[in-house]
Short mmCIF file of C-alpha atoms and ligand atoms in Angstrom, two decimals:
data_model
loop_
_atom_site.label_atom_id
_atom_site.label_comp_id
_atom_site.label_asym_id
_atom_site.label_seq_id
_atom_site.Cartn_x
_atom_site.Cartn_y
_atom_site.Cartn_z
CA MET A 1 77.21 27.32 154.17
CA ALA A 2 78.18 23.93 155.62
CA LYS A 3 81.19 23.84 157.84
CA LYS A 4 83.98 21.82 156.27
CA GLN A 5 86.74 21.10 158.72
CA LYS A 6 89.98 20.23 157.01
CA SER A 7 93.29 19.46 158.59
CA GLY A 8 94.97 22.72 159.47
CA GLN A 9 92.47 24.88 157.65
CA GLY A 10 92.37 27.25 160.61
CA ASP A 11 90.15 30.30 160.54
CA GLN A 12 89.16 29.96 156.91
CA THR A 13 86.05 28.01 157.95
CA ASN A 14 84.82 31.01 159.92
CA VAL A 15 85.08 33.16 156.83
CA GLN A 16 82.95 30.72 154.91
CA GLU A 17 80.27 30.41 157.56
CA SER A 18 79.31 34.04 157.50
CA SER A 19 76.56 35.32 155.23
CA ASP A 20 78.44 38.60 154.67
CA MET A 21 79.88 39.38 151.29
CA PRO A 22 82.99 37.19 151.17
CA VAL A 23 86.40 38.25 149.93
CA GLY A 24 87.09 39.42 146.39
CA ILE A 25 90.79 38.90 146.00
CA PHE A 26 92.52 35.52 146.20
CA PRO A 27 93.73 35.25 149.78
CA THR A 28 96.71 33.01 150.28
CA ILE A 29 95.86 29.51 151.35
CA ARG A 30 95.91 29.15 155.11
CA GLY A 31 97.03 25.88 156.58
CA LYS A 32 99.31 23.23 155.27
CA PHE A 33 98.13 20.32 153.17
CA SER A 34 99.84 17.08 152.37
CA SER A 35 99.30 16.88 148.60
CA VAL A 36 98.94 19.05 145.51
CA GLU A 37 95.34 17.83 145.18
CA GLU A 38 94.42 19.05 148.65
CA TYR A 39 95.84 22.49 147.87
CA VAL A 40 93.86 22.53 144.66
CA GLN A 41 90.74 21.62 146.63
CA ALA A 42 91.37 24.44 149.13
CA ALA A 43 91.93 26.78 146.20
CA LYS A 44 88.59 25.78 144.69
CA GLU A 45 86.84 26.99 147.79
CA ILE A 46 88.67 30.30 147.60
CA LEU A 47 87.73 30.64 143.94
CA GLU A 48 84.10 29.92 144.80
CA GLN A 49 84.16 32.71 147.38
CA LYS A 50 85.60 35.05 144.81
CA LYS A 51 82.95 34.14 142.27
CA GLU A 52 80.26 34.74 144.87
CA THR A 53 81.75 38.14 145.74
CA LEU A 54 81.91 39.18 142.10
CA SER A 55 78.33 38.15 141.44
CA GLN A 56 77.20 40.28 144.39
CA ILE A 57 79.33 43.26 143.36
CA LYS A 58 77.91 43.14 139.84
CA LYS A 59 74.49 43.99 141.27
CA PHE A 60 75.77 47.33 142.57
CA LYS A 61 75.60 50.64 140.75
CA PHE A 62 78.62 52.20 139.05
CA ASP A 63 79.60 54.47 141.96
CA THR A 64 79.44 51.64 144.49
CA ILE A 65 81.73 49.52 142.34
CA ALA A 66 84.06 52.48 141.76
CA VAL A 67 84.28 53.27 145.49
CA ASN A 68 84.86 49.78 146.89
CA GLY A 69 85.95 47.72 143.93
CA ILE A 70 86.20 44.12 145.02
CA TYR A 71 87.43 44.99 148.51
CA THR A 72 84.92 43.90 151.15
CA PRO A 73 84.60 44.43 154.93
CA LYS A 74 85.04 40.70 155.38
CA GLU A 75 88.34 40.81 153.57
CA ALA A 76 89.49 43.86 155.51
CA ILE A 77 88.78 42.19 158.85
CA ASN A 78 90.04 38.71 158.05
CA TYR A 79 93.05 39.49 155.94
CA ASN A 80 94.03 43.15 156.24
CA GLN A 81 93.97 44.28 159.89
CA GLY A 82 90.57 45.86 159.30
CA ALA A 83 92.05 48.59 157.08
CA LEU A 84 89.45 50.46 155.02
CA ILE A 85 91.68 50.79 151.99
CA GLU A 86 93.10 48.00 149.85
CA PRO A 87 96.56 46.90 151.01
CA LEU A 88 99.67 48.04 149.17
CA TYR A 89 101.95 45.09 148.50
CA LEU A 90 105.38 46.32 147.55
CA GLY A 91 107.09 42.96 148.00
CA VAL A 92 108.20 41.48 144.69
CA ALA A 93 107.65 37.78 145.30
CA GLN A 94 105.28 35.45 147.08
CA ALA A 95 106.46 32.75 149.51
CA TYR A 96 105.07 29.21 149.36
CA GLN A 97 104.58 26.77 152.19
CA ASP A 98 105.98 23.72 150.46
CA THR A 99 106.56 22.10 147.09
CA ASN A 100 102.95 20.89 146.87
CA GLU A 101 101.51 24.39 147.06
CA TRP A 102 104.15 25.66 144.68
CA GLU A 103 103.44 22.94 142.16
CA GLY A 104 99.71 23.68 142.34
CA ALA A 105 100.45 27.36 141.73
CA PHE A 106 102.71 26.71 138.78
CA ARG A 107 100.10 24.48 137.23
CA TYR A 108 97.79 27.51 137.56
CA LYS A 109 95.50 25.44 139.77
CA VAL A 110 96.17 27.29 143.01
CA PRO A 111 95.72 31.08 142.88
CA SER A 112 99.06 32.72 143.24
CA TRP A 113 100.82 35.87 142.20
CA CYS A 114 104.31 34.37 142.43
CA TYR A 115 106.42 37.28 141.17
CA GLY A 116 105.80 40.98 140.67
CA ARG A 117 106.48 41.01 136.94
CA TYR A 118 103.49 38.69 136.33
CA ALA A 119 101.12 39.92 138.96
CA ASN A 120 100.73 41.72 142.26
CA PRO A 121 97.74 41.72 144.63
CA THR A 122 97.41 45.52 144.73
CA VAL A 123 97.45 45.64 140.94
CA TRP A 124 94.82 42.89 140.96
CA TYR A 125 92.39 45.05 142.92
CA LEU A 126 92.73 47.67 140.22
CA GLU A 127 92.36 45.20 137.35
CA GLN A 128 89.17 43.77 138.77
CA VAL A 129 87.49 47.11 139.35
CA LEU A 130 88.43 48.37 135.88
CA ALA A 131 87.07 45.17 134.33
CA LEU A 132 83.79 45.65 136.23
CA LEU A 133 83.43 49.35 135.39
CA GLU A 134 84.16 48.87 131.71
CA ALA A 135 81.65 46.00 131.57
CA TYR A 136 79.02 47.90 133.54
CA GLN A 137 75.56 47.60 131.94
CA THR A 138 77.06 46.28 128.73
CA GLY A 139 75.73 42.76 129.16
CA HIS A 140 79.24 41.40 128.65
CA GLU A 141 81.97 39.91 130.79
CA THR A 142 85.45 41.40 130.56
CA SER A 143 88.99 40.80 131.68
CA CYS A 144 91.63 43.43 132.37
CA LEU A 145 95.39 43.77 132.35
CA VAL A 146 97.01 46.78 133.99
CA THR A 147 100.39 47.81 132.59
CA ALA A 148 103.14 50.30 133.35
CA SER A 149 101.81 52.86 130.85
CA GLY A 150 99.19 53.45 128.20
CA MET A 151 101.79 52.97 125.47
CA SER A 152 102.67 49.47 126.65
CA ALA A 153 98.99 48.49 126.75
CA ILE A 154 98.63 49.61 123.11
CA LYS A 155 101.79 47.79 122.04
CA LEU A 156 100.83 44.54 123.74
CA ALA A 157 97.33 44.60 122.26
CA ALA A 158 98.54 45.31 118.71
CA ASP A 159 101.45 42.85 118.78
CA ALA A 160 99.22 39.95 119.80
CA PHE A 161 97.37 40.30 116.47
CA LEU A 162 100.49 40.92 114.38
CA ALA A 163 102.12 37.59 115.15
CA LYS A 164 103.04 35.43 112.16
CA GLN A 165 100.46 32.87 111.20
CA LYS A 166 102.50 30.83 108.74
CA LYS A 167 106.08 30.12 107.70
CA GLY A 168 107.62 32.44 105.14
CA PRO A 169 106.74 36.02 104.23
CA GLU A 170 103.34 37.36 105.12
CA GLU A 171 101.59 40.57 104.17
CA ILE A 172 100.09 41.93 107.35
CA ASN A 173 98.24 45.18 107.85
CA PHE A 174 96.01 46.97 110.29
CA VAL A 175 93.76 49.94 109.79
CA SER A 176 93.76 52.85 112.20
CA SER A 177 92.26 56.27 112.44
CA LEU A 178 94.89 58.95 111.79
CA GLN A 179 93.65 61.10 114.65
CA LEU A 180 95.67 59.61 117.45
CA TYR A 181 97.66 60.59 120.47
CA GLY A 182 101.11 61.55 119.08
CA GLY A 183 102.85 58.71 120.94
CA THR A 184 100.49 56.13 119.45
CA PHE A 185 101.09 57.50 115.96
CA GLN A 186 104.86 57.26 116.51
CA GLN A 187 104.53 53.71 117.81
CA PHE A 188 102.52 52.67 114.74
CA ILE A 189 104.81 54.43 112.28
CA VAL A 190 108.18 53.56 113.83
CA SER A 191 107.89 50.26 115.71
CA GLN A 192 105.23 48.67 113.56
CA LYS A 193 105.76 50.11 110.10
CA GLN A 194 109.45 51.02 109.83
CA ASP A 195 110.92 48.39 112.13
CA ARG A 196 108.66 45.47 111.41
CA GLY A 197 107.30 46.17 107.95
CA ILE A 198 103.67 46.06 109.04
CA ASP A 199 101.48 47.94 106.58
CA VAL A 200 99.77 50.56 108.74
CA ARG A 201 96.81 52.04 106.87
CA PHE A 202 95.42 55.29 108.16
CA VAL A 203 91.86 56.49 107.86
CA VAL A 204 91.89 60.29 107.64
CA ASN A 205 88.18 60.87 108.25
CA GLN A 206 87.00 58.23 110.64
CA THR A 207 83.35 59.24 110.35
CA ASP A 208 83.49 58.07 106.73
CA LEU A 209 82.69 54.36 106.79
CA ASN A 210 83.73 53.98 103.16
CA GLU A 211 87.24 55.04 103.98
CA TRP A 212 87.47 52.23 106.54
CA LYS A 213 85.98 49.79 104.01
CA GLU A 214 88.47 50.71 101.30
CA LYS A 215 91.45 50.05 103.56
CA ILE A 216 90.44 46.60 104.83
CA ASP A 217 91.39 43.34 103.11
CA ASP A 218 91.94 39.67 103.99
CA ASN A 219 95.28 40.49 105.62
CA THR A 220 93.88 43.12 107.98
CA ARG A 221 94.39 41.97 111.53
CA PHE A 222 92.41 44.59 113.46
CA LEU A 223 90.86 48.06 113.35
CA TYR A 224 92.00 50.74 115.76
CA THR A 225 90.74 54.10 116.85
CA GLU A 226 90.83 56.64 119.64
CA VAL A 227 87.55 58.29 120.65
CA PRO A 228 87.36 61.06 121.49
CA SER A 229 90.84 61.58 120.09
CA ASN A 230 93.55 63.65 121.71
CA PRO A 231 93.72 66.50 120.79
CA GLN A 232 91.29 66.88 117.86
CA LEU A 233 88.33 65.17 119.59
CA ALA A 234 87.70 63.11 116.50
CA PHE A 235 84.89 60.61 116.80
CA CYS A 236 83.44 57.77 114.80
CA ASP A 237 80.21 55.84 114.69
CA ILE A 238 81.45 53.04 116.90
CA GLU A 239 78.59 50.66 116.13
CA ALA A 240 79.08 51.01 112.39
CA VAL A 241 82.83 50.37 112.57
CA VAL A 242 82.27 47.43 114.95
CA ASN A 243 79.89 45.87 112.43
CA LEU A 244 82.40 46.38 109.67
CA ALA A 245 85.22 44.84 111.71
CA HIS A 246 83.11 41.88 112.71
CA SER A 247 81.97 41.28 109.14
CA TRP A 248 85.70 40.61 108.44
CA GLU A 249 86.01 38.59 111.66
CA ILE A 250 88.54 41.02 113.10
CA PRO A 251 88.51 42.93 116.40
CA PHE A 252 87.96 46.64 116.90
CA ILE A 253 90.31 48.21 119.46
CA ILE A 254 89.34 51.56 120.97
CA ASP A 255 91.49 53.87 123.05
CA ALA A 256 88.84 55.51 125.26
CA THR A 257 91.25 57.36 127.56
CA CYS A 258 89.53 60.72 127.19
CA ALA A 259 86.04 59.33 127.84
CA THR A 260 86.66 56.98 130.79
CA PRO A 261 84.01 54.36 131.62
CA ALA A 262 82.01 57.07 133.41
CA LEU A 263 81.11 58.65 130.04
CA MET A 264 81.38 55.82 127.52
CA ARG A 265 81.86 52.06 127.60
CA PRO A 266 82.69 50.97 124.03
CA ILE A 267 82.06 47.31 124.86
CA ALA A 268 78.35 48.18 125.10
CA TYR A 269 78.51 48.89 121.36
CA GLY A 270 80.38 45.71 120.51
CA ALA A 271 84.00 46.87 120.70
CA ASP A 272 86.38 44.02 121.47
CA ILE A 273 89.22 45.73 123.31
CA VAL A 274 89.40 49.01 125.22
CA ILE A 275 92.64 50.80 126.03
CA HIS A 276 93.17 53.41 128.72
CA SER A 277 96.10 55.53 129.61
CA LEU A 278 95.36 55.45 133.35
CA THR A 279 97.88 58.26 133.56
CA LYS A 280 95.23 60.69 132.27
CA SER A 281 91.59 61.21 133.32
CA ILE A 282 91.30 58.02 135.38
CA GLY A 283 94.41 58.96 137.39
CA SER A 284 93.44 62.61 137.57
CA SER A 285 95.79 63.43 140.47
CA GLY A 286 98.70 63.01 138.08
CA LEU A 287 100.88 61.03 140.48
CA GLY A 288 101.73 58.02 138.36
CA LEU A 289 101.88 56.34 134.98
CA GLY A 290 99.74 53.35 134.08
CA GLY A 291 97.77 51.72 131.31
CA ALA A 292 94.94 49.23 130.96
CA LEU A 293 93.85 46.73 128.37
CA ILE A 294 90.29 45.51 128.86
CA SER A 295 88.81 42.86 126.62
CA ARG A 296 85.33 41.53 126.05
CA LYS A 297 84.84 37.81 126.63
CA PRO A 298 85.17 36.57 123.93
CA ILE A 299 86.68 38.84 121.27
CA VAL A 300 86.05 38.46 117.55
CA THR A 301 89.12 37.26 115.65
CA LYS A 302 89.74 34.87 112.82
CA LEU A 303 93.34 34.28 113.87
CA LYS A 304 94.15 30.79 115.02
CA ASN A 305 95.80 30.32 118.36
CA ASP A 306 96.20 27.10 120.31
CA ASN A 307 95.66 28.95 123.54
CA PRO A 308 91.88 29.29 124.12
CA PHE A 309 92.44 32.44 126.22
CA PHE A 310 93.43 34.30 123.03
CA LYS A 311 89.80 34.50 122.01
CA GLU A 312 88.01 33.83 125.28
CA SER A 313 89.87 36.18 127.62
CA PHE A 314 92.32 38.23 125.58
CA ALA A 315 93.59 40.44 128.44
CA GLU A 316 94.52 37.35 130.44
CA PHE A 317 96.16 35.81 127.38
CA VAL A 318 98.40 38.86 127.05
CA LYS A 319 99.03 38.94 130.79
CA TRP A 320 100.31 35.38 131.05
CA LEU A 321 102.35 35.45 127.85
CA SER A 322 103.74 38.56 126.17
CA PHE A 323 103.27 40.85 129.16
CA ARG A 324 105.11 38.38 131.38
CA ASP A 325 107.85 38.00 128.78
CA THR A 326 108.42 41.69 128.05
CA GLY A 327 107.93 43.07 131.55
CA PRO A 328 106.00 46.38 131.48
CA ALA A 329 104.56 45.62 134.92
CA ALA A 330 102.50 48.27 136.68
CA ALA A 331 103.84 49.78 139.88
CA PRO A 332 101.77 48.66 142.92
CA MET A 333 101.98 52.15 144.43
CA ASN A 334 100.58 53.70 141.25
CA SER A 335 97.80 51.13 141.22
CA LEU A 336 96.73 52.13 144.71
CA MET A 337 96.67 55.79 143.66
CA PHE A 338 94.55 54.90 140.61
CA LEU A 339 92.16 52.99 142.88
CA ASN A 340 91.78 56.14 144.95
CA ASP A 341 91.13 58.32 141.93
CA LEU A 342 88.62 55.83 140.56
CA ARG A 343 86.40 56.12 143.64
CA THR A 344 85.18 59.55 142.50
CA LEU A 345 85.31 58.96 138.74
CA ARG A 346 81.64 59.55 137.87
CA PRO A 347 81.01 62.73 139.88
CA ARG A 348 84.43 64.05 138.83
CA MET A 349 83.86 63.50 135.11
CA ASP A 350 80.45 65.13 135.54
CA MET A 351 81.92 68.23 137.18
CA LEU A 352 84.89 68.50 134.81
CA SER A 353 82.61 68.11 131.79
CA GLN A 354 80.30 70.85 133.04
CA ASN A 355 83.25 73.16 133.64
CA CYS A 356 84.59 72.44 130.17
CA GLN A 357 81.19 73.09 128.65
CA ARG A 358 81.08 76.55 130.27
CA VAL A 359 84.63 77.41 129.24
CA SER A 360 84.04 76.29 125.64
CA GLU A 361 80.86 78.39 125.42
CA PHE A 362 82.85 81.40 126.62
CA LEU A 363 85.64 80.81 124.10
CA GLU A 364 83.16 80.34 121.26
CA GLN A 365 82.05 83.96 121.81
CA HIS A 366 85.53 85.41 122.16
CA PRO A 367 86.59 87.80 119.36
CA HIS A 368 90.20 86.48 119.28
CA VAL A 369 89.15 82.86 118.85
CA TYR A 370 88.26 81.61 115.38
CA GLN A 371 87.41 78.01 116.17
CA VAL A 372 86.49 75.99 119.24
CA ASP A 373 86.48 72.21 119.09
CA TYR A 374 84.40 70.71 121.84
CA LEU A 375 82.04 67.80 121.42
CA GLY A 376 79.47 69.44 123.70
CA LEU A 377 78.95 72.45 121.40
CA PRO A 378 75.89 72.01 119.18
CA ASN A 379 77.90 73.72 116.39
CA SER A 380 80.44 70.92 116.41
CA PRO A 381 80.15 68.71 113.32
CA LEU A 382 80.58 65.74 115.66
CA TYR A 383 77.94 66.83 118.17
CA ASP A 384 75.26 64.33 117.05
CA LEU A 385 77.69 61.45 117.04
CA ALA A 386 79.09 62.35 120.45
CA LYS A 387 75.55 62.76 121.79
CA LYS A 388 74.85 59.18 120.83
CA TYR A 389 77.82 57.80 122.74
CA MET A 390 78.94 60.18 125.50
CA LYS A 391 76.53 59.82 128.43
CA LEU A 392 77.10 60.09 132.13
CA VAL A 393 76.53 56.64 133.58
CA ASP A 394 73.64 56.15 136.04
CA SER A 395 72.39 59.71 135.54
CA ASP A 396 69.44 61.47 134.02
CA ASP A 397 68.40 65.04 133.45
CA GLY A 398 65.66 64.92 136.11
CA GLN A 399 63.03 64.05 133.51
CA GLY A 400 64.17 60.54 132.81
CA ASN A 401 66.32 61.42 129.79
CA GLU A 402 69.93 60.34 129.47
CA LEU A 403 72.43 62.95 130.51
CA ASN A 404 75.11 63.80 127.98
CA ARG A 405 78.52 64.80 129.23
CA TYR A 406 81.37 65.42 126.82
CA GLY A 407 84.52 65.23 128.91
CA HIS A 408 87.05 67.88 129.86
CA LEU A 409 89.23 68.06 126.77
CA MET A 410 88.75 70.85 124.24
CA CYS A 411 90.79 72.86 121.74
CA PHE A 412 90.59 76.42 120.53
CA ARG A 413 92.36 78.29 117.75
CA VAL A 414 93.66 81.79 118.20
CA ASP A 415 93.16 84.39 115.47
CA GLY A 416 96.10 85.68 113.48
CA PRO A 417 99.60 84.28 112.96
CA PRO A 418 100.97 81.41 115.13
CA GLU A 419 102.82 83.96 117.29
CA ASN A 420 99.45 85.06 118.68
CA ALA A 421 98.70 81.57 119.96
CA ARG A 422 102.15 81.45 121.55
CA LYS A 423 101.54 84.80 123.21
CA VAL A 424 98.16 83.78 124.62
CA PHE A 425 99.67 80.54 125.81
CA ASP A 426 102.60 82.29 127.49
CA ASN A 427 100.28 84.74 129.23
CA LEU A 428 98.23 82.12 131.06
CA LYS A 429 98.63 82.67 134.78
CA LEU A 430 96.32 80.21 136.52
CA ILE A 431 96.27 77.48 133.90
CA PHE A 432 99.40 75.33 133.80
CA ARG A 433 101.40 75.01 130.57
CA ALA A 434 102.08 71.28 130.33
CA GLY A 435 102.02 68.40 127.87
CA ASP A 436 99.54 66.66 130.07
CA LEU A 437 95.80 66.15 130.29
CA GLY A 438 93.06 64.57 132.32
CA ARG A 439 94.03 66.41 135.47
CA ILE A 440 92.04 67.81 138.35
CA LYS A 441 93.96 71.02 137.49
CA SER A 442 93.52 72.95 134.26
CA MET A 443 96.33 72.41 131.74
CA ALA A 444 97.02 73.94 128.36
CA THR A 445 99.24 72.61 125.59
CA LEU A 446 100.38 73.83 122.20
CA PRO A 447 100.15 70.43 120.44
CA ALA A 448 102.15 71.52 117.37
CA LEU A 449 105.12 72.36 119.61
CA SER A 450 104.87 69.47 122.05
CA THR A 451 102.75 66.32 121.93
CA HIS A 452 102.49 66.44 118.14
CA LEU A 453 105.90 67.92 117.25
CA GLN A 454 107.60 64.63 116.39
CA PRO A 455 105.13 63.25 113.85
CA GLY A 456 105.98 66.26 111.63
CA GLU A 457 104.15 68.95 109.71
CA GLU A 458 102.63 66.67 107.10
CA PHE A 459 100.98 64.57 109.80
CA ARG A 460 99.78 67.71 111.57
CA ASP A 461 98.26 69.07 108.36
CA LYS A 462 96.42 65.84 107.67
CA ALA A 463 95.35 65.42 111.27
CA ASP A 464 94.27 69.08 111.42
CA ILE A 465 96.58 70.27 114.19
CA PRO A 466 97.59 73.80 113.14
CA ASP A 467 100.10 75.99 115.00
CA GLN A 468 97.21 78.20 116.18
CA MET A 469 95.61 75.39 118.16
CA ILE A 470 95.71 75.41 121.96
CA ARG A 471 94.56 72.26 123.69
CA LEU A 472 92.86 72.90 126.99
CA CYS A 473 91.98 70.32 129.55
CA VAL A 474 89.65 71.93 132.04
CA GLY A 475 90.09 71.08 135.71
CA ALA A 476 88.00 71.43 138.85
CA GLU A 477 88.92 75.04 139.65
CA ASP A 478 86.01 77.45 139.68
CA PRO A 479 85.09 77.88 135.99
CA GLY A 480 84.76 81.65 136.49
CA ASP A 481 88.44 81.82 137.45
CA ILE A 482 89.47 79.69 134.48
CA ILE A 483 87.47 81.92 132.14
CA ALA A 484 89.01 85.08 133.63
CA ASP A 485 92.51 83.69 133.06
CA LEU A 486 91.73 82.82 129.44
CA ASP A 487 90.14 86.21 128.88
CA GLN A 488 93.17 88.18 130.11
CA ALA A 489 95.54 85.98 128.09
CA LEU A 490 93.47 86.37 124.90
CA ASN A 491 93.23 90.11 125.40
CA SER A 492 97.02 90.35 125.52
CA ILE A 493 97.21 90.10 121.71
C1 PLP B 501 98.76 59.78 126.98
C2 PLP B 501 97.97 58.92 126.10
C3 PLP B 501 98.40 57.62 125.79
C4 PLP B 501 99.71 57.08 126.29
O1 PLP B 501 99.64 56.82 127.66
P1 PLP B 501 100.92 56.81 128.64
O2 PLP B 501 100.29 56.38 129.94
O3 PLP B 501 101.48 58.19 128.66
O4 PLP B 501 101.88 55.82 128.11
C5 PLP B 501 97.60 56.85 124.99
N1 PLP B 501 96.43 57.31 124.49
C6 PLP B 501 95.98 58.56 124.78
C7 PLP B 501 94.68 59.02 124.22
C8 PLP B 501 96.74 59.40 125.58
O5 PLP B 501 96.29 60.64 125.85
#
């Protein structure tokens, strides 16, 4: 690359001369310039470097992207004391050199993170790697917003489509699968329906395309589902629902928390927006809360918005408007921990899925268990559907066939009255009793008494969450030890 010497540009020229992979993040502008235009010019060069880095990273396989993200050796050496791990920036605000740089930044012409509620460099590393992983082999570009929690990502995504389009009263609805994480159901029922009067229409059996069709009309703003759902492991034919949504010119939003991009990337099937609770399987260490909203570029929507980002880069639209204005910013420390967990996402989801498969096969044979729900069991009514969508990325079975992996969440139902399930649950000795999932450690939950207590009995009946159901999220302990613990607990009744 030609050497461009600019007044005060300092060592930046050296960075550009090298043929190594350049830097992925926006470094701050080095050197002082005498006009806004010159800062913008310097910024253009930085943005070019970033584009070049991204295009090189996109050629890597999933694991390579997961391990390094956009952090390169060049960046480590030139901007981060050579450290191997992305820097943790706890400082809340960025300093500027002078009014010219500041003006360029506030015109969004000079890359800048400005203030921690809008953005933070450590969070950026995480956003970029999630965008790349979710887009991997889908043929699409994506953008990503990381938030303080999964719930805030869901709320921000939904609200952007529920904004008023005209003066005066408006009938607005959205259609969602009923099989949802309890917190999402509460958010839809309380904040959207009760508080705001949005007509929330639930699909009870999301594999039934007709049920979706019957609920949609001209005022439907989006379709929503969670696959596989927590805890029932409900599934739908994503491609079919995508086609339906797009025939109405509305987006399909999918919460894919329990799959992670290692097992399923809904954007490959045409989904517009993907939600993750990073708190769960992506952040398997369980050391922090976080959420992510990842959008395809562009999304399908018939809503009019003067801001072109709304359609072209929805996650960025949310980031620079409602996210900035409401403030559910992600913690930089949590983001660094998520980056660390992401590095081993594919092999981890492989191992956890295999453990869960073994445990579910054991439970299926157990005399005190009357039903096991796990997508990897050929007896499951959703097995064929899950087989179509849940595949370990970049893997085959040794004979060139795709390798199915079904995740580490399962449920089983204990024979007899609800007290039996409580007894089995209380007798677990190795497995933790916790309203949590996605962990490297095995966890069990009684959904009817915890995660799904608040929505009430009627919801639980419809969503098929009986008192006898124990949700089990299988960890990385030796599966023989997990099975032994379950066996002794089941034999206590
Ligand atoms: C936990 C969970 C959420 C909410 O995420 P938080 O990070 O706890 O706010 C959303 N969707 C699913 C499927 C979940 O399991």
